[in-house]
Short mmCIF file of C-alpha atoms in Angstrom, two decimals:
data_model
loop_
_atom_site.label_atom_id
_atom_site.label_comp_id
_atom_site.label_asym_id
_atom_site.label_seq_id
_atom_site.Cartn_x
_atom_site.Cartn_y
_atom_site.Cartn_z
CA UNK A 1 2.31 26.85 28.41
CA UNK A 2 3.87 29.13 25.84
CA UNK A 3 3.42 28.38 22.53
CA UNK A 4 5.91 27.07 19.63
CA UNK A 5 6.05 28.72 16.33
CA UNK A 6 6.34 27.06 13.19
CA UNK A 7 6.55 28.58 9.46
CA UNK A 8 4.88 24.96 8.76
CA UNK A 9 3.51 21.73 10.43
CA UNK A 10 3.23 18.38 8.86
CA UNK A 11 0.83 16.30 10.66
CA UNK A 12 1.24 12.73 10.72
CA UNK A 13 4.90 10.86 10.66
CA UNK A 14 3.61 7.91 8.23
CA UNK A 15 5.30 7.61 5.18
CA UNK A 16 3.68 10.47 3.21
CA UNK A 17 4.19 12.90 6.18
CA UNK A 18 7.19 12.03 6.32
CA UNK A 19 8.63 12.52 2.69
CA UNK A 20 6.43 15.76 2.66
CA UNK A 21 8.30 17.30 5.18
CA UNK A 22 11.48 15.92 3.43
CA UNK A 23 10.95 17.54 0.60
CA UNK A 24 9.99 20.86 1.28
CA UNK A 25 13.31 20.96 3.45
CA UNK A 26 15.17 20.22 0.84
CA UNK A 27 13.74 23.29 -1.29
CA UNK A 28 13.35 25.72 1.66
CA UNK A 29 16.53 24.92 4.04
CA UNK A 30 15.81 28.10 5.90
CA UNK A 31 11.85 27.45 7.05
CA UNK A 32 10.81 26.66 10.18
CA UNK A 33 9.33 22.65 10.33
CA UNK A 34 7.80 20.35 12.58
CA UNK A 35 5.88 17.15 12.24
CA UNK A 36 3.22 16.60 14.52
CA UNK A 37 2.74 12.44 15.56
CA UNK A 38 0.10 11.59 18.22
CA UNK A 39 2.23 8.06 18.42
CA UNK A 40 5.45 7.61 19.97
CA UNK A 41 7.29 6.99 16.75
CA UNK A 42 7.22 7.24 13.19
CA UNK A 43 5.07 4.72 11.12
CA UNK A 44 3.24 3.20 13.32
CA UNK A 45 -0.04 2.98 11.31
CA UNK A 46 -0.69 2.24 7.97
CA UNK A 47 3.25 2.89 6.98
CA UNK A 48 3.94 0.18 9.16
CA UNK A 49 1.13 -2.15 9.10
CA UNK A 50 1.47 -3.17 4.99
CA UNK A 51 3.02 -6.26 3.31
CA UNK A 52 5.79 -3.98 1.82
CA UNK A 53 4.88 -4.01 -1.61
CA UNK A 54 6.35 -2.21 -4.12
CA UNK A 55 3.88 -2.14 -6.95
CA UNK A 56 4.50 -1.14 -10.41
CA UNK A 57 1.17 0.28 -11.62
CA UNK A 58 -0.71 -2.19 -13.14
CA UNK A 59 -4.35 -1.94 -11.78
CA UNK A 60 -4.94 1.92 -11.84
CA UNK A 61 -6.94 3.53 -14.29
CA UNK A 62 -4.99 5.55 -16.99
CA UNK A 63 -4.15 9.44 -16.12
CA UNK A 64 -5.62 9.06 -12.25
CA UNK A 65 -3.20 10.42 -9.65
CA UNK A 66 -2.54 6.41 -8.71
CA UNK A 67 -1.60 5.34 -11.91
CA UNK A 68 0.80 8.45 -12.60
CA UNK A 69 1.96 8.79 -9.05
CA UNK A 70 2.61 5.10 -8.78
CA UNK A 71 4.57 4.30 -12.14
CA UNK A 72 6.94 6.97 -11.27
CA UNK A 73 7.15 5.91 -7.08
CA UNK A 74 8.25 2.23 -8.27
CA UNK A 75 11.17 4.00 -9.63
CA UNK A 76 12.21 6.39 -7.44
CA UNK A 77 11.37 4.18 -4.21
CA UNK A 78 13.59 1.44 -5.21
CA UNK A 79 16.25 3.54 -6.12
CA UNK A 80 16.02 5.72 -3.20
CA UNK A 81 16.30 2.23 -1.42
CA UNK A 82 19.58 1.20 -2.57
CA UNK A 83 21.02 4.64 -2.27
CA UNK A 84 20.01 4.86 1.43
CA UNK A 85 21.48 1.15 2.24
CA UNK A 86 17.34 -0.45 2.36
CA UNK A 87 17.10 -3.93 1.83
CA UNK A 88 15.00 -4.72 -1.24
CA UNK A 89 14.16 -7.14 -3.42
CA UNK A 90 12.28 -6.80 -7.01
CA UNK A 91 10.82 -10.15 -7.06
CA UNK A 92 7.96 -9.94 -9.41
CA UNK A 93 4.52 -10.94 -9.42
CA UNK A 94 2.03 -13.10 -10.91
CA UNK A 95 -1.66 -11.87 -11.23
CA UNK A 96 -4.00 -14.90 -11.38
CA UNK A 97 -7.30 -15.99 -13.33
CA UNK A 98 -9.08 -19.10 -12.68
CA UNK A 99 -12.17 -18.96 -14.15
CA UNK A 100 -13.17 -17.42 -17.78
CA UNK A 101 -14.55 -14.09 -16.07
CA UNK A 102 -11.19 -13.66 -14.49
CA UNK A 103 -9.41 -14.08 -17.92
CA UNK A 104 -11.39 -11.54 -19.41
CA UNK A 105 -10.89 -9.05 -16.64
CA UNK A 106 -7.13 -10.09 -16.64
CA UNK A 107 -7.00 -8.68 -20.17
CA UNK A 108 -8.37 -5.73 -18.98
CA UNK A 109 -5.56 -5.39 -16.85
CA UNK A 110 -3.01 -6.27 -19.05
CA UNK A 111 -4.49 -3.23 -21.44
CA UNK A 112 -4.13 -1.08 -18.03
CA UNK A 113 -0.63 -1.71 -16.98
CA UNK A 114 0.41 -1.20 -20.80
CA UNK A 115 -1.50 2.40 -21.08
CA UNK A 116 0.70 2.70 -17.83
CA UNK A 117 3.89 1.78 -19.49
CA UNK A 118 4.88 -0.54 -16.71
CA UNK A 119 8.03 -2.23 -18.01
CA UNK A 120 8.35 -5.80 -18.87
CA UNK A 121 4.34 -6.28 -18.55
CA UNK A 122 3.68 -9.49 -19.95
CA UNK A 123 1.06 -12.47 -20.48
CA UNK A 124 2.80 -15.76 -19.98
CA UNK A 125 1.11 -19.29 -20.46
CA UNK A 126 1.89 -22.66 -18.76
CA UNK A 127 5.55 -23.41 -19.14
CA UNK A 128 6.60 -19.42 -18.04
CA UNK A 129 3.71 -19.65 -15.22
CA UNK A 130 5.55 -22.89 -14.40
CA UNK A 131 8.71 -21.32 -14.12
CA UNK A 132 7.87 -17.92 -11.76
CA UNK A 133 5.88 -19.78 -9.53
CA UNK A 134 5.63 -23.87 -9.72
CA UNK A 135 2.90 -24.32 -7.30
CA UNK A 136 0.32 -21.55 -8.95
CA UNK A 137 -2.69 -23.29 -10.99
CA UNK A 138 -4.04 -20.95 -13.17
CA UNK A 139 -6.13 -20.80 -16.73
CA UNK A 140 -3.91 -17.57 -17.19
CA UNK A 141 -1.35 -15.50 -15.71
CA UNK A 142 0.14 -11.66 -16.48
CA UNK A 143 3.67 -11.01 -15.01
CA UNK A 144 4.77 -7.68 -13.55
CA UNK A 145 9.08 -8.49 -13.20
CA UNK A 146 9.23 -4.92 -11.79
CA UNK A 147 7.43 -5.44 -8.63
CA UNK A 148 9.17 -5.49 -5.52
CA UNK A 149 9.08 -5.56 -1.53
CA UNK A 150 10.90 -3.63 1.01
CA UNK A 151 9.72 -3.21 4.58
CA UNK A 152 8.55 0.89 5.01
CA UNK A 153 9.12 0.70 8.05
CA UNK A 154 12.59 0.81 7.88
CA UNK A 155 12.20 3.45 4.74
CA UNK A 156 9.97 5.56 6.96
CA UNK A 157 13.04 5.66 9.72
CA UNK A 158 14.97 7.26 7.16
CA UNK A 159 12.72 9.83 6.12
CA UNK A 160 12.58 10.41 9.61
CA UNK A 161 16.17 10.81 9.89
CA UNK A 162 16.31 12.96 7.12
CA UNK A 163 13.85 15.50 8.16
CA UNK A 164 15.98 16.18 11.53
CA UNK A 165 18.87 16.12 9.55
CA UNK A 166 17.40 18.97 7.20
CA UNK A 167 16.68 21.04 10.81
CA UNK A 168 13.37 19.82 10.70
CA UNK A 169 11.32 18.90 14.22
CA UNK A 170 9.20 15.60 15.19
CA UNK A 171 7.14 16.02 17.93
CA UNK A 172 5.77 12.51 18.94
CA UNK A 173 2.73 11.40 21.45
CA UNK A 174 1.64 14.97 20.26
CA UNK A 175 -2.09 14.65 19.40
CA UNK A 176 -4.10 17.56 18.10
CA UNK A 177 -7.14 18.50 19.85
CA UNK A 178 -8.36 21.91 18.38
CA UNK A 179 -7.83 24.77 16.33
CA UNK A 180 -8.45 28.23 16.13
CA UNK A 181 -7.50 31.55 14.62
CA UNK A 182 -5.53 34.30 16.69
CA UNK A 183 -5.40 37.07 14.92
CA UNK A 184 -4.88 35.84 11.54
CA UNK A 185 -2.46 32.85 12.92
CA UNK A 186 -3.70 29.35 13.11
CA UNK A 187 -2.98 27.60 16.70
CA UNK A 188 -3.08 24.32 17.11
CA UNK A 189 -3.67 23.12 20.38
CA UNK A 190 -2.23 19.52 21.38
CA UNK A 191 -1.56 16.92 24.13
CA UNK A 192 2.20 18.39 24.00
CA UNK A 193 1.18 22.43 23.89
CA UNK A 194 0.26 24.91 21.60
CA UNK A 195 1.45 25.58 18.47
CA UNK A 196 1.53 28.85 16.23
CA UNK A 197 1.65 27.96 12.33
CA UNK A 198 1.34 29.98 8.80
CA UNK A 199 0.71 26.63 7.42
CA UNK A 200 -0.40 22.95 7.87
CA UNK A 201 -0.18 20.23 5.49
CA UNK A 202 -2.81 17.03 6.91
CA UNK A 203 -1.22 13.53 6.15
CA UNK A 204 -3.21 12.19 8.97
CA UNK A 205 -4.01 8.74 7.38
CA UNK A 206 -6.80 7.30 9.53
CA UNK A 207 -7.75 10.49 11.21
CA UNK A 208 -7.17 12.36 8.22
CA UNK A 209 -10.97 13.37 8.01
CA UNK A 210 -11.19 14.49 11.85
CA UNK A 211 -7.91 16.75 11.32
CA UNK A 212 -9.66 18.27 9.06
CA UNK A 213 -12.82 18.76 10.59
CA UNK A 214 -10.74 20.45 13.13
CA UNK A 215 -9.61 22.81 11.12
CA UNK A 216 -13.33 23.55 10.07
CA UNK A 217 -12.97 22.13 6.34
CA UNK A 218 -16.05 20.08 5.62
CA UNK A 219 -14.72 16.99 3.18
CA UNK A 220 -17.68 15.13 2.54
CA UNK A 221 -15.61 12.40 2.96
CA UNK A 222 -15.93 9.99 5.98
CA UNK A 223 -12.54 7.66 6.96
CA UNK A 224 -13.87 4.11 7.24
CA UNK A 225 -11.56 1.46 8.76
CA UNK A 226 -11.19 -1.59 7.36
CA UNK A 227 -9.47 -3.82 8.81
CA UNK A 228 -7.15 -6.74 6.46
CA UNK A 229 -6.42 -9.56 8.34
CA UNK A 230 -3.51 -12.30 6.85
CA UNK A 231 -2.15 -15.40 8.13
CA UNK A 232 1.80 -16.36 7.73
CA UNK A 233 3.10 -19.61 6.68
CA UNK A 234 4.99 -21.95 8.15
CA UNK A 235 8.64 -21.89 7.47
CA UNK A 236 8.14 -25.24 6.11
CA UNK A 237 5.76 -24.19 3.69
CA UNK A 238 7.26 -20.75 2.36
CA UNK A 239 8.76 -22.55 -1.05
CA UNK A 240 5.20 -22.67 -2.09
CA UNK A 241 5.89 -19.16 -3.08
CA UNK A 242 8.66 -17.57 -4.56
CA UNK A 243 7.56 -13.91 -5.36
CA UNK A 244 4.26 -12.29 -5.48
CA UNK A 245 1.37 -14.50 -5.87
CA UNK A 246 -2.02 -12.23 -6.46
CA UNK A 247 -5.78 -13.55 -8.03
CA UNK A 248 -7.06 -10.85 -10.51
CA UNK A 249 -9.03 -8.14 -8.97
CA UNK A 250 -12.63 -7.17 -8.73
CA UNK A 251 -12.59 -3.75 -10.53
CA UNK A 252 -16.05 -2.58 -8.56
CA UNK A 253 -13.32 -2.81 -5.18
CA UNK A 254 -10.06 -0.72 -4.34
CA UNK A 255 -8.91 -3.65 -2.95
CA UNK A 256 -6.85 -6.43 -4.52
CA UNK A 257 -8.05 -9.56 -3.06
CA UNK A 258 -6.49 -12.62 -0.99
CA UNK A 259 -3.23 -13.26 -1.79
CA UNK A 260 0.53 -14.53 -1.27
CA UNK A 261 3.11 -12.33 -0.30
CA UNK A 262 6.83 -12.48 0.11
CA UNK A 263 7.70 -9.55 2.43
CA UNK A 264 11.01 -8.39 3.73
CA UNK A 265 10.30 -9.18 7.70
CA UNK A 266 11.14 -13.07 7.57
CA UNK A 267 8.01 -14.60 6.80
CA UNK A 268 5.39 -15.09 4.17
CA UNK A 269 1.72 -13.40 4.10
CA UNK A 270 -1.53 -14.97 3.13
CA UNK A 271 -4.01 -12.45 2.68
CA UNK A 272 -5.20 -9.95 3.55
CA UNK A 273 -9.07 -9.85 3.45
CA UNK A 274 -10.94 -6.77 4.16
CA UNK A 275 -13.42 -6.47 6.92
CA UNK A 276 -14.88 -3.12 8.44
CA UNK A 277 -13.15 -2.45 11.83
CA UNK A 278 -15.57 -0.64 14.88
CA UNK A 279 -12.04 1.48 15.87
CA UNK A 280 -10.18 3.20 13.28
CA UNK A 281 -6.75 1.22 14.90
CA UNK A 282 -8.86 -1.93 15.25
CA UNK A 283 -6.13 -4.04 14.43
CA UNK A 284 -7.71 -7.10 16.69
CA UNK A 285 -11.26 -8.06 16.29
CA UNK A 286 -12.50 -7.28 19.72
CA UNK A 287 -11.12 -3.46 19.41
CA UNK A 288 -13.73 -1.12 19.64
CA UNK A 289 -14.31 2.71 20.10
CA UNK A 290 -17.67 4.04 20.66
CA UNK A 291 -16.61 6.88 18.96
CA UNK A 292 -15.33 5.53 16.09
CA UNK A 293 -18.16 3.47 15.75
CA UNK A 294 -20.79 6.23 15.90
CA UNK A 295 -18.78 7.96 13.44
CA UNK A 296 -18.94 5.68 11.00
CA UNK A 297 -22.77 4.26 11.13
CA UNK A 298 -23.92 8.17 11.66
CA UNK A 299 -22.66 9.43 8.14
CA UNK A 300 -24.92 8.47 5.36
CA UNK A 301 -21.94 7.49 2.76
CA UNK A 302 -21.95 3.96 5.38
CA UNK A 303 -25.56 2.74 4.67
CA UNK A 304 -25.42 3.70 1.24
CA UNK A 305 -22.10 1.48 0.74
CA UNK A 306 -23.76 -1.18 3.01
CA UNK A 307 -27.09 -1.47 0.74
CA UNK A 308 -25.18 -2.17 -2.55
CA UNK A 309 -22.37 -4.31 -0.91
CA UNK A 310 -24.08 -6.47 1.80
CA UNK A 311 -23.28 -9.27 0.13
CA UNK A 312 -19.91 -8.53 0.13
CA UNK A 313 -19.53 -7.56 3.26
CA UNK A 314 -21.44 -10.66 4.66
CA UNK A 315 -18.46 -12.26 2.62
CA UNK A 316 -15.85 -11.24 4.27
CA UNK A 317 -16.98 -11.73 7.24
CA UNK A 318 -18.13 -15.21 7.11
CA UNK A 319 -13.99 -15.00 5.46
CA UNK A 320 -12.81 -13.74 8.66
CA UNK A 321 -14.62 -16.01 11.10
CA UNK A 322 -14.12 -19.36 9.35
CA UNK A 323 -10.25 -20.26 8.63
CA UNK A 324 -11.43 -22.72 5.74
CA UNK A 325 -13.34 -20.33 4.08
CA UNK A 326 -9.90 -18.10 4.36
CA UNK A 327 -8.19 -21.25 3.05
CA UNK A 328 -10.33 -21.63 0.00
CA UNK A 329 -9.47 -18.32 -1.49
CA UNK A 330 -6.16 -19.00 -1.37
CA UNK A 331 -6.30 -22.55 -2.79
CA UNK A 332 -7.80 -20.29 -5.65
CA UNK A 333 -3.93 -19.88 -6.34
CA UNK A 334 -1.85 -22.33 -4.57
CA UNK A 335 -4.19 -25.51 -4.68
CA UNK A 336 -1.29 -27.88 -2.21
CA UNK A 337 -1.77 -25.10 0.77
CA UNK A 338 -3.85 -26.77 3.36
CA UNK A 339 -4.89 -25.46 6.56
CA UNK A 340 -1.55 -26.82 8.42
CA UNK A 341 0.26 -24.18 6.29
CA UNK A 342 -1.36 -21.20 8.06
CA UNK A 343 0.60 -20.35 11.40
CA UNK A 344 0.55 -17.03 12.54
CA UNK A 345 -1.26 -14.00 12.02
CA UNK A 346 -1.68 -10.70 11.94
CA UNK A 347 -3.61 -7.21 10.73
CA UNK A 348 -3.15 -4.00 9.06
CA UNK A 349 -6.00 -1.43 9.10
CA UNK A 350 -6.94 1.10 5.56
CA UNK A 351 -8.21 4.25 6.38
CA UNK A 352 -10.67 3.90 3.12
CA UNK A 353 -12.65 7.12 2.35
CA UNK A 354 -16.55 7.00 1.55
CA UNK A 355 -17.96 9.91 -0.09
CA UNK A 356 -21.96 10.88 0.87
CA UNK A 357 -23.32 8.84 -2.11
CA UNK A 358 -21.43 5.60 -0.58
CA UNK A 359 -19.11 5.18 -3.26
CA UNK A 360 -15.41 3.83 -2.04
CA UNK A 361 -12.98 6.65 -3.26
CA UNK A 362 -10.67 5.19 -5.40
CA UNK A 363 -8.04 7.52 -6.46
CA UNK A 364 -5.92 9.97 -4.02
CA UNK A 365 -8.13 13.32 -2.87
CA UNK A 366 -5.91 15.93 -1.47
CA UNK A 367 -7.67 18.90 -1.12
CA UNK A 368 -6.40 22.53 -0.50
CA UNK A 369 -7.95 25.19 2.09
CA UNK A 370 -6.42 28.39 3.11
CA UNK A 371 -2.66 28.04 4.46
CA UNK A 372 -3.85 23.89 5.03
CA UNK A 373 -3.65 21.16 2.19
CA UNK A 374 -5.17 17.64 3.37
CA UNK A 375 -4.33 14.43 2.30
CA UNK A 376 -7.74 12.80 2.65
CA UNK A 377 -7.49 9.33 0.80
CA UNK A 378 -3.70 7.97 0.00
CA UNK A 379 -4.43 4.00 -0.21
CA UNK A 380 -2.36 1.97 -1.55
CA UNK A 381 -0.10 2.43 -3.73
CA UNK A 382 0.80 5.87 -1.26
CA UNK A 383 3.66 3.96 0.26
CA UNK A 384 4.99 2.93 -2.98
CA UNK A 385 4.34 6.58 -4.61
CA UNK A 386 5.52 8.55 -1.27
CA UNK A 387 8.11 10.03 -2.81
CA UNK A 388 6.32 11.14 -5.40
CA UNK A 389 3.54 11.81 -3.81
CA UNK A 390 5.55 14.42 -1.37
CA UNK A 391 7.03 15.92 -4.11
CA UNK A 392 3.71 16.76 -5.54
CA UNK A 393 2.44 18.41 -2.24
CA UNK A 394 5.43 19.98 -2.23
CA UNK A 395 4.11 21.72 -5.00
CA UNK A 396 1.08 22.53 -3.86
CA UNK A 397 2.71 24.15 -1.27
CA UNK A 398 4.90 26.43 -3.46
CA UNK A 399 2.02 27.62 -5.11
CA UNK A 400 -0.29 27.92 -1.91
CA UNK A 401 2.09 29.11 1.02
CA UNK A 402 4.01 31.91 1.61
CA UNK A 403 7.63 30.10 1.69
CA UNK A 404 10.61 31.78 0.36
CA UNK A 405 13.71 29.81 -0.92
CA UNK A 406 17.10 30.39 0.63
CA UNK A 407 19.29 32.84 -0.66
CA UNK A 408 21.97 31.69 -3.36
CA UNK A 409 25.38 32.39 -2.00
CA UNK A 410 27.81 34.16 -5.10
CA UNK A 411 30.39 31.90 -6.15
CA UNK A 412 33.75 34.19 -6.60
#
């Protein structure tokens, strides 16, 4: 099979891919770009596997790439939304304490989101509580009007479109399974063919770190799935929540915690929890890969993270297994849900990096080798901030790759 040239290749159509490959059409009409998707469409992982949040930058610690990536990608995402026809809605949410250690750390946050400058970032007591969200029973409350939900999958489609539009090329069920050097040109050898690149840019969410690998750049990063499983409500019930319903965060965690979701696909989410997955697309809990598996309980990062968070871990297990237990947490905001409430479910996985000492990356790692950058760790907020965030490898790009910008044509 002969193989296909490229000037560069994007792996990974998700959402970050995606807007990569976007934007460095945009600058450089005249290069030569494919994206590479082992799936056979765009978004099929995390991009489209999230409760569509639009999140405003409240939680992340001052001057890391989330908190200035994800101020700005509020912006620009919903904009970019109503220019391109998306439905959206900025509906606002209401962070949650209970208890007097959630107060305290709910200050915290408010100090957070104002270092951030996240507009119209407010504490609000009963009566204003009352108002956003009748059915919420808190000690104390901080409002974020900016948030908002769209469903990615639909702004991931239009990426998509915009990359062919720009003469860019998506190869899907394309799934890279080497790489190599030939003489001083990288080939990539896939499930579709080979291809011949200058340059690769790795937005491989959940295989992110085995890309990589491939490409014989050691990380010291392992991918560990987690899966986050949610329950909808009944129709019935959905006036128990009018926005954006979340309980303050645990600021030893990267994740946010149980809570209630408005989303743009028709229904409302409870949850999601966060369990370890045995497959990195474990998105039921009998899906398993011996690979994956191996991979995970092999690196040393895993029983490091498992000593110093058994506990937790126990926790959200006994969470996942035991529907009152599920129920509980989210009484911890809505005390009138009862278990009738919960109808269907569903699952989204998080390709969460662990570093060798077992610490849970927080912030975004992108990391640069020669003609490759990798996008090792974009949690959320990376659908929020994809814009942003592609703009910003963009960049990287300019300064790393050989790419030349199209000629300006003389205006007589």
């Amino acid at each position: 099979m002969r193989s296909t040239k490229y000037d560069v290749i994007v792996i990974g159509a998700g959402i970050i891919g995606l807007s990569t490959a976007m934007n460095l059409l945009e600058r450089f009409p005249q290069i030569k770009l494919a994206v590479l998707e082992k799936n056979a469409k765009e978004g099929t992982q995390q991009s489209g596997h999230n409760s569509g949040v639009i999140h405003s930058g409240i939680y992340y610690r001052p001057g890391s790439f989330k908190a200035d990536f994800c101020v700005a990608g509020r912006a620009s995402m919903t904009q970019f939304c109503e220019e391109n026809e998306i439905p959206v809605w900025t509906c606002g949410k209401l962070i949650v304490a209970s208890d007097a250690a959630g107060v305290e750390r709910l200050n915290a946050l408010e100090e957070r989101g104002t270092a951030n400058q996240v507009e119209g970032l407010k504490m609000v007591d009963n009566d204003e509580m009352a108002e956003i969200e009748p059915h919420v029973v808190a000690l104390k409350a901080l409002y974020a009007p900016g948030t908002g939900i769209v469903d990615y999958r639909n702004v991931t489609k239009v990426y998509a479109d915009r990359v062919r539009a720009a003469g860019g090329d998506i190869h899907f069920n394309t799934e890279l399974n080497s790489a190599k050097e030939v003489n001083g040109t990288t080939v990539l050898s896939t499930s579709s063919g080979d291809f011949e690149i200058t340059n690769v840019i790795n937005c491989a969410g959940l295989h992110s770190d085995l890309v990589a690998e491939t490409m014989g750049v050691e990380t010291g990063l392992r991918i560990i799935p987690f899966r986050g499983e949610y329950y909808k409500l009944r129709k019935e019930s959905e006036f128990l929540v009018k926005g954006l319903i979340y309980p303050v965060p645990d600021p030893a965690f990267p994740f946010l915690g149980v809570h209630l979701t408005q989303t743009m696909k028709g229904w409302v989410e409870a949850g999601p929890n966060a369990v370890l997955a045995t497959k990195r697309e474990g998105y039921r809990k009998r899906d398993f890969s011996m690979r994956d598996f191996l991979r995970t309980i092999t690196f040393p990062g895993f029983w490091k993270m498992g000593v110093r968070e058994w506990k937790t871990g126990v926790w959200e297990i006994n969470r996942s297994l035991r529907k009152s237990v599920f129920l509980d947490s989210l009484q911890q905001l809505v005390p009138e849900l009862t278990s009738k409430d919960l109808a269907g479910t569903g699952s989204g996985v998080r390709a969460q990096a662990v570093d060798r000492a077992g610490n849970l990356v927080d912030d975004f790692r992108i990391e640069e080798s020669r003609g490759a950058i990798h996008v090792l760790n974009a949690p959320s907020p990376g659908a929020t901030s994809s814009l942003v965030i592609g703009n910003y490898i963009a960049d990287l790009a300019v300064k790393n790759f050989d790419l030349k910008a199209a000629p300006q044509v003389a205006v007589s």
